[in-house]
Short mmCIF file of C-alpha atoms (C1' of nucleotides) in Angstrom, two decimals:
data_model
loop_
_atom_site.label_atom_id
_atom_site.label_comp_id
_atom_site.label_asym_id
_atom_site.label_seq_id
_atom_site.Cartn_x
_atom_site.Cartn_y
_atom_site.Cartn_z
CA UNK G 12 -4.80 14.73 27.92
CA UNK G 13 -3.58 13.66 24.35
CA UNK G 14 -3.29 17.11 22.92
CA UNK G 15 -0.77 17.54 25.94
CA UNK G 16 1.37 14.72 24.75
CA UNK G 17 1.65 16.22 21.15
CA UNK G 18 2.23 19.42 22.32
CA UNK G 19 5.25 18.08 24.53
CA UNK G 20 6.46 16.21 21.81
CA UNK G 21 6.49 19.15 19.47
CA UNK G 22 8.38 21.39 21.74
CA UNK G 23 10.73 19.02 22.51
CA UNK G 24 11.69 19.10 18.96
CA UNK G 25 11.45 22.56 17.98
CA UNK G 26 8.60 22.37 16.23
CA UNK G 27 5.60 24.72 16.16
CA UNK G 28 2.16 24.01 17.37
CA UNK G 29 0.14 25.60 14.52
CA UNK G 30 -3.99 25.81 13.96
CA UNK G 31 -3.49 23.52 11.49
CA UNK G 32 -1.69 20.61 13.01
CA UNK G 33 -4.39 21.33 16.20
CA UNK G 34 -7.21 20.61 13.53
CA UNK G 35 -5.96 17.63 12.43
CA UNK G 36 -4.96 15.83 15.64
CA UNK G 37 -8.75 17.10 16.44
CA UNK G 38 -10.10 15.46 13.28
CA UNK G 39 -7.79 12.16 13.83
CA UNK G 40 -8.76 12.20 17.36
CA UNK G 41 -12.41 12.26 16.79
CA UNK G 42 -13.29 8.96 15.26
CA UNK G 43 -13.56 6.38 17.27
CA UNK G 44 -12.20 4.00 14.36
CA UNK G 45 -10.00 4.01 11.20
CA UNK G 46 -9.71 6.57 9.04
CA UNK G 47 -7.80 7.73 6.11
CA UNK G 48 -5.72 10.77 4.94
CA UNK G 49 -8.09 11.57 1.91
CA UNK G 50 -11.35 11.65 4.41
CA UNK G 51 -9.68 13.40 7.13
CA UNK G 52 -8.82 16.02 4.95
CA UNK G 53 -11.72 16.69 3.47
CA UNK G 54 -14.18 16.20 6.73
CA UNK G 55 -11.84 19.57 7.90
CA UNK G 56 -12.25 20.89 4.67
CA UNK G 57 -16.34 20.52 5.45
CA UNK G 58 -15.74 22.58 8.28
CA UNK G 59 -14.51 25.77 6.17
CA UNK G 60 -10.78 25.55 7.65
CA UNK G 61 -8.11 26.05 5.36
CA UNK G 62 -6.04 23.21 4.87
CA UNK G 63 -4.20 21.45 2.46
CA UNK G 64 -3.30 17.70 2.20
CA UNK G 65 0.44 18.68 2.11
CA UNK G 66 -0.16 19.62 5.85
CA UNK G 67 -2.73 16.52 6.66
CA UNK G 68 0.00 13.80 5.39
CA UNK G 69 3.08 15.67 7.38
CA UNK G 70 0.76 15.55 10.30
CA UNK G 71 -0.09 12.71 10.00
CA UNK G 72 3.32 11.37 10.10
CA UNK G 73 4.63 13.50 13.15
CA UNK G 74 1.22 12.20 14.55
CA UNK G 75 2.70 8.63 14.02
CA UNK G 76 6.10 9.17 15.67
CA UNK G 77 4.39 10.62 18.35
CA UNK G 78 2.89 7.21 18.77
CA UNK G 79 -0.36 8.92 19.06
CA UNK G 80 -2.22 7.72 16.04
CA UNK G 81 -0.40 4.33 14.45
CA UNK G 82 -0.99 2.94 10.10
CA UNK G 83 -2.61 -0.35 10.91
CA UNK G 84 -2.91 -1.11 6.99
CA UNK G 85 -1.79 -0.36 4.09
CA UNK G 86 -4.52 -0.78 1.14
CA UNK G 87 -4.41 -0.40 -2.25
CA UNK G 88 -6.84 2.89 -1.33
CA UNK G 89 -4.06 4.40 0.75
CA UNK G 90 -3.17 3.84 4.45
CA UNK G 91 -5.39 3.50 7.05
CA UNK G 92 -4.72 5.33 10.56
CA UNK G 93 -6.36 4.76 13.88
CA UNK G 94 -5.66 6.81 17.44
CA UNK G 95 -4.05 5.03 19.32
CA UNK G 96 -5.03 6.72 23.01
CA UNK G 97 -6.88 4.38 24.95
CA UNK G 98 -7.81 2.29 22.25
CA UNK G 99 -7.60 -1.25 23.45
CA UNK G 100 -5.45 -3.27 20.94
CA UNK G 101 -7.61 -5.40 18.57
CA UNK G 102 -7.07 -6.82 15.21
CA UNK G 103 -8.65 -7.21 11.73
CA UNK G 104 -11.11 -8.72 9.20
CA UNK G 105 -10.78 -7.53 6.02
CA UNK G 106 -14.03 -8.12 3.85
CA UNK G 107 -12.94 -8.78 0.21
CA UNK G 108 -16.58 -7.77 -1.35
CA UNK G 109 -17.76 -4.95 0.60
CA UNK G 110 -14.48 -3.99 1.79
CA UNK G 111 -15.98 -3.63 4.98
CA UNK G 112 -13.68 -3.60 8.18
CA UNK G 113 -14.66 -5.89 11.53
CA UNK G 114 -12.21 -5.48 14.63
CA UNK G 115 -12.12 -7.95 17.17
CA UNK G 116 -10.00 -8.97 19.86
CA UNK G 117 -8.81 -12.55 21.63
CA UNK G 118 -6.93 -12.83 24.73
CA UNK G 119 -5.78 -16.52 23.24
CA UNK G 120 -4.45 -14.76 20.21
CA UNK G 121 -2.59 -12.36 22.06
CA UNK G 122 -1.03 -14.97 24.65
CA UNK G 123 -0.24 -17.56 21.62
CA UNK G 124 1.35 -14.55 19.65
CA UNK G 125 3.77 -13.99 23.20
CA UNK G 126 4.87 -17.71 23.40
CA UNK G 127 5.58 -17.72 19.62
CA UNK G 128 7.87 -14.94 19.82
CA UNK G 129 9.08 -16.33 23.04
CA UNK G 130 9.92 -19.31 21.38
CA UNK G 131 11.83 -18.07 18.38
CA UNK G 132 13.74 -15.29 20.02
CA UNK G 133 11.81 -12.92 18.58
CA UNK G 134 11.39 -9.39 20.90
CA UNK G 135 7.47 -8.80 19.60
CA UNK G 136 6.63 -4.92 19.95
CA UNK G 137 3.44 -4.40 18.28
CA UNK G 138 1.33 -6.82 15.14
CA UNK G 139 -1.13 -6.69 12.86
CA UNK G 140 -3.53 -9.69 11.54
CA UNK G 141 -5.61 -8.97 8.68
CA UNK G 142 -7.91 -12.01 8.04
CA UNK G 143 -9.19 -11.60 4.58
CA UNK G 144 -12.68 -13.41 3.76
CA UNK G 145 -16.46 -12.35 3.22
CA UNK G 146 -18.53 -10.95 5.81
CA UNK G 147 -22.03 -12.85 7.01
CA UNK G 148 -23.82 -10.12 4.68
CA UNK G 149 -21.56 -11.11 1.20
CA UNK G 150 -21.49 -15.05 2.25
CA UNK G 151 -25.37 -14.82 0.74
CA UNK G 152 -24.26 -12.88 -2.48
CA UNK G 153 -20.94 -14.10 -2.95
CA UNK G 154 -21.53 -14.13 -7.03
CA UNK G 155 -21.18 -9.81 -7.25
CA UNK G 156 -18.05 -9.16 -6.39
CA UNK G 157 -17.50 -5.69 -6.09
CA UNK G 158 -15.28 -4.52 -8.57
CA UNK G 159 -15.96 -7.28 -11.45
CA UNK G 160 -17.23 -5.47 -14.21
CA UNK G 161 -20.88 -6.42 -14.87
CA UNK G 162 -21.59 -5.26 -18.61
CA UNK Y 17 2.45 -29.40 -12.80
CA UNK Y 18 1.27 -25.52 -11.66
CA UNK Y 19 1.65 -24.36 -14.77
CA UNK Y 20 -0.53 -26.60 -16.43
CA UNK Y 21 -3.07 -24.82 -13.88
CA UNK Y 22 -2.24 -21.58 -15.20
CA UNK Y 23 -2.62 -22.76 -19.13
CA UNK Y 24 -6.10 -24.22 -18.15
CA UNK Y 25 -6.88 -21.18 -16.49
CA UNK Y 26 -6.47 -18.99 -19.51
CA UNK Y 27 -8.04 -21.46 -21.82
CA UNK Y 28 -11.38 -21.78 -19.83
CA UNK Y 29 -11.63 -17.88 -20.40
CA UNK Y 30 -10.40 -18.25 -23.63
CA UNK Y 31 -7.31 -15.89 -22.87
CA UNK Y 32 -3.85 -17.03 -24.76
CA UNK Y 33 -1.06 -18.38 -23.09
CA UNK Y 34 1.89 -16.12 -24.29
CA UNK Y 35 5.04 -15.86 -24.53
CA UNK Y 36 5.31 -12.91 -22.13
CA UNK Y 37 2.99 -14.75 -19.79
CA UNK Y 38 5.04 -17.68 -19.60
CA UNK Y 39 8.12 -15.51 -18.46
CA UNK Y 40 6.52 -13.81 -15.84
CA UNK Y 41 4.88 -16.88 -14.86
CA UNK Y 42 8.40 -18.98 -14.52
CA UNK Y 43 9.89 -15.95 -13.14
CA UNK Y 44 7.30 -15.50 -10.08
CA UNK Y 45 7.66 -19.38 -9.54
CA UNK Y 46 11.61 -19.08 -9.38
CA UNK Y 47 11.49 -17.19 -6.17
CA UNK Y 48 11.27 -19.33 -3.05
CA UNK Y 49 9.74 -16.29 -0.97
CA UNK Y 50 8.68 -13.31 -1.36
CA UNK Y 51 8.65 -11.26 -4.82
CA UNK Y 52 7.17 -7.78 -6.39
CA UNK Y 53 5.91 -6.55 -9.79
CA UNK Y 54 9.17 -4.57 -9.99
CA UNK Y 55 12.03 -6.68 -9.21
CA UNK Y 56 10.50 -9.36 -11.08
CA UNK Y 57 10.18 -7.05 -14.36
CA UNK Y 58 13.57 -5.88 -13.60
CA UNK Y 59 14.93 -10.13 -13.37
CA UNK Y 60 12.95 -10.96 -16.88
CA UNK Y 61 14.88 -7.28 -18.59
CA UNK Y 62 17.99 -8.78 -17.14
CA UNK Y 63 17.56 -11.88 -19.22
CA UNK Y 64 17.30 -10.21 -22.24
CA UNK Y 65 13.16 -10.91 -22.85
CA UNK Y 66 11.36 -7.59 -23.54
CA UNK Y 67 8.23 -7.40 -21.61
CA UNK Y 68 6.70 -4.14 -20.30
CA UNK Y 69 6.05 -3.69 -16.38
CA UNK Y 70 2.15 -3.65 -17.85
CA UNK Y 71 2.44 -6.79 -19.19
CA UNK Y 72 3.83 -8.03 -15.21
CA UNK Y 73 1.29 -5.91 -13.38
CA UNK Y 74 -1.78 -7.75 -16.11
CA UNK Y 75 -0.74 -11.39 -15.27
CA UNK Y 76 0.82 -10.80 -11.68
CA UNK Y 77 -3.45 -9.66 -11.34
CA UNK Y 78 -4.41 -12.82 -13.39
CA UNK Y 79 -1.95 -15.57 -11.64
CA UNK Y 80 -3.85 -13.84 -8.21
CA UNK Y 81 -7.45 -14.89 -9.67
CA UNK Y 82 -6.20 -18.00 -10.46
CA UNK Y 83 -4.85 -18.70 -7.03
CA UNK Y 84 -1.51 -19.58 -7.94
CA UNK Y 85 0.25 -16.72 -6.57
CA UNK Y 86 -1.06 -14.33 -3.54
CA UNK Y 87 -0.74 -10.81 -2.33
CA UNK Y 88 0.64 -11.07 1.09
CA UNK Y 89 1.18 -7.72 1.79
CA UNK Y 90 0.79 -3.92 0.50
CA UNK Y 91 3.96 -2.04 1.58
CA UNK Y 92 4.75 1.92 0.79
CA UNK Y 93 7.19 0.58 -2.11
CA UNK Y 94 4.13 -1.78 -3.54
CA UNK Y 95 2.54 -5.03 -3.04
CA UNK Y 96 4.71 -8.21 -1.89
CA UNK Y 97 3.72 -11.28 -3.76
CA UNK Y 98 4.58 -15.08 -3.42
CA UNK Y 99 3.13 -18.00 -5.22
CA UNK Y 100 1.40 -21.01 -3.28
CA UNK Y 101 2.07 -23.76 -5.02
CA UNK Y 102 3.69 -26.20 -2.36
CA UNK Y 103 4.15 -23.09 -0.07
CA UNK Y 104 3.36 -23.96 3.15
CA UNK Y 105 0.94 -21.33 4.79
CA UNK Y 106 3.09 -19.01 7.09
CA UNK Y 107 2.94 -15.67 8.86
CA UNK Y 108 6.24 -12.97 9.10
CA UNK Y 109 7.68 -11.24 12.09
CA UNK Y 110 9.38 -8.55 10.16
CA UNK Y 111 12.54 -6.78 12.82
CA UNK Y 112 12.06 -3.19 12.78
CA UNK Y 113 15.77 -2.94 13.13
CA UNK Y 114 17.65 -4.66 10.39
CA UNK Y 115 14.61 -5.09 8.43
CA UNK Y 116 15.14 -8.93 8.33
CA UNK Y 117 12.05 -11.74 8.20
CA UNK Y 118 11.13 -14.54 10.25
CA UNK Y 119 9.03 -17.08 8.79
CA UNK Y 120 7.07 -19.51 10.99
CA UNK Y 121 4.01 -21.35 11.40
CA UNK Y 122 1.89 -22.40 14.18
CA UNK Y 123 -0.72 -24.88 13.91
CA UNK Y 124 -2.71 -23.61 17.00
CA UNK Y 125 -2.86 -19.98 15.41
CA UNK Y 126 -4.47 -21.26 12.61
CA UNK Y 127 -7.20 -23.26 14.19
CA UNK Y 128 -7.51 -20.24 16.52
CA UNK Y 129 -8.32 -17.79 13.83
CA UNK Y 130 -10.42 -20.40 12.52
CA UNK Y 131 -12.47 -20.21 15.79
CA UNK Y 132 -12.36 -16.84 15.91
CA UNK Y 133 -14.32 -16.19 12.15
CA UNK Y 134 -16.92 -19.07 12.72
CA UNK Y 135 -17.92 -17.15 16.19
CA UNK Y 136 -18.39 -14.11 14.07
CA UNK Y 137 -19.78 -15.83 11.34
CA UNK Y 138 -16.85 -14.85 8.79
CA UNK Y 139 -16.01 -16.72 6.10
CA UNK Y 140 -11.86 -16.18 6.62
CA UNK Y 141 -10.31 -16.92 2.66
CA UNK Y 142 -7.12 -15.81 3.95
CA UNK Y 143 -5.00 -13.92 6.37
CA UNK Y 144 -1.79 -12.01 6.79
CA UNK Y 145 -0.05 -11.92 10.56
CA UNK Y 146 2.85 -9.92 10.76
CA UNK Y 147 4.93 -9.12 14.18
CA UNK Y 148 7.14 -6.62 14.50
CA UNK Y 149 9.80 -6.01 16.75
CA UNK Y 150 13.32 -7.04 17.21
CA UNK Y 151 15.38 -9.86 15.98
CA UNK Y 152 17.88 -11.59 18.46
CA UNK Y 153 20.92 -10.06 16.60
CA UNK Y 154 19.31 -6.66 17.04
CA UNK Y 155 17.92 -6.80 20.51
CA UNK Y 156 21.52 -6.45 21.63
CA UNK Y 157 22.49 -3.20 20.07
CA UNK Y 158 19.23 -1.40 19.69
CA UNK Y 159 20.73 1.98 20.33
CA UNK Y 160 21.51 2.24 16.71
CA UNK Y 161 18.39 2.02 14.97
CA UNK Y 162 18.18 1.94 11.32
CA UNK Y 163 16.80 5.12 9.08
CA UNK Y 164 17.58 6.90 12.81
CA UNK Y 165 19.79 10.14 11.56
CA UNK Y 166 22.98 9.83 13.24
CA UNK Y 167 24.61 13.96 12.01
"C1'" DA T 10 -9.22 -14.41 -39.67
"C1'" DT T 11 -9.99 -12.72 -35.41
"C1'" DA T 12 -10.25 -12.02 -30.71
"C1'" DG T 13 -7.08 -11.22 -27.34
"C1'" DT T 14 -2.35 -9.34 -26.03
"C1'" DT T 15 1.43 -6.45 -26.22
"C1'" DG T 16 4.14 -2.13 -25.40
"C1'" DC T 17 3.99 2.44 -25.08
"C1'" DA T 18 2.79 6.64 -23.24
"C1'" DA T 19 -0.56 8.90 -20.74
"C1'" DA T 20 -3.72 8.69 -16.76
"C1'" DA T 21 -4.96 7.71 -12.17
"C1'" DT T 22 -3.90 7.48 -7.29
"C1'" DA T 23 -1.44 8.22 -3.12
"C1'" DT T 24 2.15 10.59 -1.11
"C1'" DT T 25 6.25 13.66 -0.93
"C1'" DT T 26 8.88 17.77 -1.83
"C1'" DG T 27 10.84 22.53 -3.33
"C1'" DC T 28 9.89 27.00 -2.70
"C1'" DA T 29 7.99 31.55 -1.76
"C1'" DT T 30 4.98 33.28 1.69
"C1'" DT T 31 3.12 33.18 6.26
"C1'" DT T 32 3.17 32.38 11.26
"C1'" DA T 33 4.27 30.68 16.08
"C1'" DT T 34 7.60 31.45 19.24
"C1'" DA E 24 13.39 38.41 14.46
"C1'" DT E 25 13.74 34.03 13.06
"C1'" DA E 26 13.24 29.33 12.45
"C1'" DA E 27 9.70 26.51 11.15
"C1'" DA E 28 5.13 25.64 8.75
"C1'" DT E 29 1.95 26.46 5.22
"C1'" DG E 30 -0.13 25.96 0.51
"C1'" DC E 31 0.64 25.31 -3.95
"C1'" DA E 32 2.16 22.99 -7.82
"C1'" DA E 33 5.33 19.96 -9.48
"C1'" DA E 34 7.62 15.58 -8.60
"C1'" DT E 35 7.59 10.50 -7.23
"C1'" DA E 36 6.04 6.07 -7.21
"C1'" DT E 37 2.98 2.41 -8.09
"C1'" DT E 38 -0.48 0.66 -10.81
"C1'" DT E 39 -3.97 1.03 -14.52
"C1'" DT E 40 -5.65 2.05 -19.10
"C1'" DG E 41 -6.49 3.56 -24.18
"C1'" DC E 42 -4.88 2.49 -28.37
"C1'" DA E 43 -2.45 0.98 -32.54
"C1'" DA E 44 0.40 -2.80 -33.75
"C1'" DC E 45 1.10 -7.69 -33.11
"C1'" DT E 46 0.21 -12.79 -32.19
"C1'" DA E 47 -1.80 -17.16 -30.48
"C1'" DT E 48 -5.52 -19.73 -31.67
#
DNA sequence: ATAGTTGCAAAATATTTGCATTTAT
DNA sequence: ATAAATGCAAATATTTTGCAACTAT
């Protein structure tokens, strides 16, 4: 089980395994998708535990050497986490209006990603492709951009 | 010439083509790759022009709307820019090790990725791939990692 | 002349850190 | 008992913004 694997981890460095950092690995290890520090924090908050976002960010990192959760983007709202346990590996669309998020995954992409590396050297170990556009939904109303001040 | 595109820009929204603008402009076009807001407020100061970093940040965000230069990537120490004029479209394997970039391009990843949004009827604008993993130099001695403490 | 721009300093946002207190081991 | 973690508030860092002074048109 995951909460094994952080609990190993911790001991092997010394460190403690407190109600706190169990909360959060809970909280990070309960959606299915991306989330953020901000939201994580305050979902536990919801549930009347005591914490503070000091504790969700170190966490969070500790989390992230553990290789249990990984920061698949950085936005301009923060950094975006997802668990990484048993998630299958899948990349990005990134809609520019809505903001909203749509993961897919191609075997093609993967294999043309290996032969590239292959091809320059290159030792690959993980990626990321964000592919920035506007979602079926904003194609119809691409004049509202969110954000654009409409007086 | 590009910045002709930039002076047209302004004028169809009536906004003035300044002084300050035109540094900042010249400035982000003097870099072959990648630039951000900071170093390039720090290379105008070095010249002797007084601009503020507001004045950068303002028309780094209008040379974006105008296409001329693009986002490529939000890091932890702020965005990474780079203009497009004449920039031929290109994704990064960045080497966890030394930190050093690999440019390259591959003609099948594009139209791949093209595929890829029309079967899930996205309209892709843009996209940012970025491998990571080891450079030939560095796959020989990985034992010494970089930011790795070594007391 | 005037609408838009500048620089500054302050604000906003995300994240990190120093420190006294608390807690897991 | 003790080394490590917590929460808080203050510090950083990046980017944005309000405003009075300035400038391109």
């Amino acid at each position: 089980m995951e909460k094994e694997i952080f609990e190993k981890f911790l001991r092997e460095r010394g460190q403690k395994f407190t109600k706190e950092r169990s909360a959060i690995f809970e909280k990070a290890f309960s959606y299915d998708g991306h989330f953020n520090p901000e939201t994580l924090y305050l979902k536990i908050k919801e549930t009347g535990m005591k914490v503070s976002r000091a504790s969700v960010y170190r966490t969070l990192n500790i989390l992230s050497e553990c290789g249990l959760i990984e920061k698949v983007m950085n936005t301009e709202q923060g950094a975006v986490y997802e668990h990484t346990f048993g998630q299958k590996h899948h990349d990005h669309m990134l809609c520019v209006s809505c903001g909203g998020i749509i993961e897919f995954y191609s075997g093609d992409l993967e294999k043309l990603q290996e032969e590239l590396c292959g091809s320059l050297n290159f030792q690959g170990v993980s990626h990321t492709l964000e592919i920035r556009g506007y979602c079926k939904k904003c194609q119809k109303n691409k004049g509202n951009r969110e954000g654009e001040k409409t007086p």
